[in-house]
Backbone as numpy.savetxt, mean C-alpha at the origin, in Angstrom:
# Nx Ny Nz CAx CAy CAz Cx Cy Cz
6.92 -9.60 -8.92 5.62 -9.01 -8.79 5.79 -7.67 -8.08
4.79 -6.62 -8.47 4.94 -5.71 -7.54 4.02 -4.67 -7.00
4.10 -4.90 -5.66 2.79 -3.97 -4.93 3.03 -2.74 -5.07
2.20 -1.87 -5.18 2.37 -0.25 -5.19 1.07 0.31 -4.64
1.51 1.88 -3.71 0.18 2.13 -3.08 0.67 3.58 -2.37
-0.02 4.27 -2.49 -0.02 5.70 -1.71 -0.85 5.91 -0.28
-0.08 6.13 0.22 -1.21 6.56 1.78 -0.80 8.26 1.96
-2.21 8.70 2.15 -2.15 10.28 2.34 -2.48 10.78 3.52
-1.72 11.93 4.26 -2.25 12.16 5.23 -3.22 13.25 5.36
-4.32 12.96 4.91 -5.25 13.77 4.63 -5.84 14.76 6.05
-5.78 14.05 6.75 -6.73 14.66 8.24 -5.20 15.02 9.23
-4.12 14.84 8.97 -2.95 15.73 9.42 -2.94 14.94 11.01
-3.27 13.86 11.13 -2.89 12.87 12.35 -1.69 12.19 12.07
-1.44 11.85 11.31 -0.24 10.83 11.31 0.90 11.58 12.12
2.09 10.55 12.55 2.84 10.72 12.59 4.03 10.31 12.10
3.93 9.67 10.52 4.71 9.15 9.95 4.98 9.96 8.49
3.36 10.46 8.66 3.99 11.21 7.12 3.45 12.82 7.99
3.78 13.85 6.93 3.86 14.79 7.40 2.20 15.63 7.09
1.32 16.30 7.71 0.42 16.92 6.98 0.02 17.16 6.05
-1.25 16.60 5.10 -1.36 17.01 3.46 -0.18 16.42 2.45
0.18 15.38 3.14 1.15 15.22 1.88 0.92 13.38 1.60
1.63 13.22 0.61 1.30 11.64 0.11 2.46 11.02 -0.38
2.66 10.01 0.07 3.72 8.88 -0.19 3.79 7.69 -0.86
4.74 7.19 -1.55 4.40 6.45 -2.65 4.96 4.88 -2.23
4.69 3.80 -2.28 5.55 2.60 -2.06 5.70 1.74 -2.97
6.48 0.84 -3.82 6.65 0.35 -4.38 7.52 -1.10 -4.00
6.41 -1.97 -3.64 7.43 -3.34 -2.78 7.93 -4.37 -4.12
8.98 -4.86 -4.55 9.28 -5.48 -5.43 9.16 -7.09 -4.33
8.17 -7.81 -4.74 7.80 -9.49 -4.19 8.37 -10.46 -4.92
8.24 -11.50 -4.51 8.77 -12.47 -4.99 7.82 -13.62 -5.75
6.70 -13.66 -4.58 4.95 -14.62 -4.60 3.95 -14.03 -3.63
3.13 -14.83 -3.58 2.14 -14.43 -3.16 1.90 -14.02 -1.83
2.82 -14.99 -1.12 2.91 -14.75 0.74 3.59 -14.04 0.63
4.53 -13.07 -0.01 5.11 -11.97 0.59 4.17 -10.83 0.16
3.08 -10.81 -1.24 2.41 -9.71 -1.18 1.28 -9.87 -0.37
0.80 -10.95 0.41 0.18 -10.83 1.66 0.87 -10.51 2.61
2.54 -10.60 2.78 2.46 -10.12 3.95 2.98 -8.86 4.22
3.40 -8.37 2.76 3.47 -6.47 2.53 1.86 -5.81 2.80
1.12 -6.47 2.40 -0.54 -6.12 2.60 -1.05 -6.09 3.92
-0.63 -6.75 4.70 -1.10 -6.94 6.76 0.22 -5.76 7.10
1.13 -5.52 6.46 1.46 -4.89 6.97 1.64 -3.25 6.90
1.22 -2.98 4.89 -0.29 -1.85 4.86 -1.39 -1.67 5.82
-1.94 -2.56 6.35 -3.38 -2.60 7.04 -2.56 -1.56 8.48
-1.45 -2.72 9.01 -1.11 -1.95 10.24 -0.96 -0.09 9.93
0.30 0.05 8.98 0.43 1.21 8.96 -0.51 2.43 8.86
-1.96 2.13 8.22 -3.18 2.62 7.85 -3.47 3.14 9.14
-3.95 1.94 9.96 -4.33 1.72 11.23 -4.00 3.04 12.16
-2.24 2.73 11.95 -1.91 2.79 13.21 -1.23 4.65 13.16
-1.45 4.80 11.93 -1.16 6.37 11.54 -2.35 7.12 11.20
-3.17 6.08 11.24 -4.40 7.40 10.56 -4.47 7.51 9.14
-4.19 7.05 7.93 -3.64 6.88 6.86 -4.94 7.14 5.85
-4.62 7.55 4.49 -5.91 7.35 3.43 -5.50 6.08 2.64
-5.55 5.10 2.53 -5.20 4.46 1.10 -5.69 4.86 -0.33
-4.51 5.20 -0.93 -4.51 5.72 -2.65 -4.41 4.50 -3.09
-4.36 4.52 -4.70 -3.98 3.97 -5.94 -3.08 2.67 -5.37
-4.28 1.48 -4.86 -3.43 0.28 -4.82 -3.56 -0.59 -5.79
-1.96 -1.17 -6.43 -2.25 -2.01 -7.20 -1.03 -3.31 -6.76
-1.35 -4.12 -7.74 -0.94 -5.50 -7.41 -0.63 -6.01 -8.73
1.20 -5.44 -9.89 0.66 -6.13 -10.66 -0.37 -5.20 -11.81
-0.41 -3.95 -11.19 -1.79 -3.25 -12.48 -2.65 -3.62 -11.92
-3.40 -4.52 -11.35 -4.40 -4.95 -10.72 -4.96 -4.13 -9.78
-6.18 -3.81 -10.22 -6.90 -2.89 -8.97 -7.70 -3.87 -7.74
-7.70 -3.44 -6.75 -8.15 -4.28 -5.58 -9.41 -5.43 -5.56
-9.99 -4.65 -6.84 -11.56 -5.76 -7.27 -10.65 -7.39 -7.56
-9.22 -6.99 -8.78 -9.28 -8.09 -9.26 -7.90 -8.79 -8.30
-7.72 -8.89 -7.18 -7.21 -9.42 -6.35 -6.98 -10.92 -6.12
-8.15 -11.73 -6.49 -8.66 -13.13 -6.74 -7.83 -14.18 -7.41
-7.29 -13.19 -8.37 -7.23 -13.82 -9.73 -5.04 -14.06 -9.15
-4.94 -13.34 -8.38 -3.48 -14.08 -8.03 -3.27 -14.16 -6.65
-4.63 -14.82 -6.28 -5.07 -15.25 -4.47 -4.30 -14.43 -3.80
-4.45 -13.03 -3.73 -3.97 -12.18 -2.70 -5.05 -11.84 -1.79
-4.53 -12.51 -0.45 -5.96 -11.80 0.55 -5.67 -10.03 1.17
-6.52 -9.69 1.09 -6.48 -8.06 1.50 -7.73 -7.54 1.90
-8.46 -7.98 2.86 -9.27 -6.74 3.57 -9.07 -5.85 4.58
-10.15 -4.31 3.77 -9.47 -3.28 4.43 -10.89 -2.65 4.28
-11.26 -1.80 5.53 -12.79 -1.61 6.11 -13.15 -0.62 5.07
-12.12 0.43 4.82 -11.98 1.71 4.21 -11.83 1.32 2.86
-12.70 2.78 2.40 -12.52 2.88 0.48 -11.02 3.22 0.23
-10.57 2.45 -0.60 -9.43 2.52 -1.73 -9.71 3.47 -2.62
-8.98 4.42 -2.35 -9.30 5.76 -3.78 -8.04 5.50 -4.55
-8.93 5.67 -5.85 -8.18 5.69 -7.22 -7.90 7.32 -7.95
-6.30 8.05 -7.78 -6.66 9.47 -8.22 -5.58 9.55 -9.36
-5.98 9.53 -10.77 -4.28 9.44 -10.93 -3.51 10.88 -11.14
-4.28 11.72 -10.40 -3.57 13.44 -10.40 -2.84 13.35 -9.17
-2.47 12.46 -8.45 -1.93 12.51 -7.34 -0.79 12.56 -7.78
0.12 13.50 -6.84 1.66 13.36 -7.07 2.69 13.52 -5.72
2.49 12.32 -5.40 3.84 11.80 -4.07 4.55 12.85 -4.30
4.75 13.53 -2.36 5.81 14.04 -2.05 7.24 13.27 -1.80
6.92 12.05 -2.08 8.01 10.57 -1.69 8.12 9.20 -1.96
8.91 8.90 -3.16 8.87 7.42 -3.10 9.83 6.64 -2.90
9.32 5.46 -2.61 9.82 4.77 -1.45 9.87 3.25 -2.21
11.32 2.71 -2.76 11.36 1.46 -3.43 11.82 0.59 -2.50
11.32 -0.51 -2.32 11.49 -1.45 -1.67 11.48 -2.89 -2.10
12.76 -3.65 -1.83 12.33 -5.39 -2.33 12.21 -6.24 -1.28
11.38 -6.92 -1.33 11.03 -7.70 -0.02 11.78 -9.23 -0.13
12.56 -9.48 0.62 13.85 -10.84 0.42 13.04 -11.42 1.26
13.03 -12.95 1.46 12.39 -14.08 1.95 13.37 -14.16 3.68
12.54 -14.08 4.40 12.93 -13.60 6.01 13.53 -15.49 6.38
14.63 -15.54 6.77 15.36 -16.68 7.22 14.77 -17.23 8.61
13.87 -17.95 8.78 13.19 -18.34 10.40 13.80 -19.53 10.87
């Protein structure tokens, strides 16, 4: 499965991405608890940088149809959909099952 999602730094607070620019992520999952727990850990990064959330999908799935492969994800802020956007950076990632 795979999450994908842009955060922009539109208002030039972050300190993770650089001013005006936008980043791309692409988490390769396994099921469902890992794209919940790539998703809480979107929420933090949002949070905690100041972040815009772009073009999230799940799967092709836009955030309405979320339901339909029980992914929980609330997030206070509008999800913008742009598809003229073009990442200064992407960022592939596979998420392996954490050994506890």
């Amino acid at each position: 499965m795979k999450v994908s999602y842009v955060l922009r730094n539109h208002a030039g607070k972050s300190r993770k991405i650089p001013a005006g620019e936008s980043w791309q992520w692409h988490h390769f999952v396994e099921d469902e608890e890992q794209a919940n727990a790539v998703l809480a850990d979107l929420k933090k990064k949002i949070r905690e940088n100041r972040l815009q959330l772009v073009n999230l999908f799940v799967d092709k799935l836009a955030v309405d149809d979320f339901e339909k492969l029980k992914i929980r994800f609330s997030y206070k802020g509008q999800v913008q959909y742009d598809d003229r956007l073009c990442p200064k950076r992407i960022i592939n990632q596979h998420e392996d099952l954490l050994e506890t």
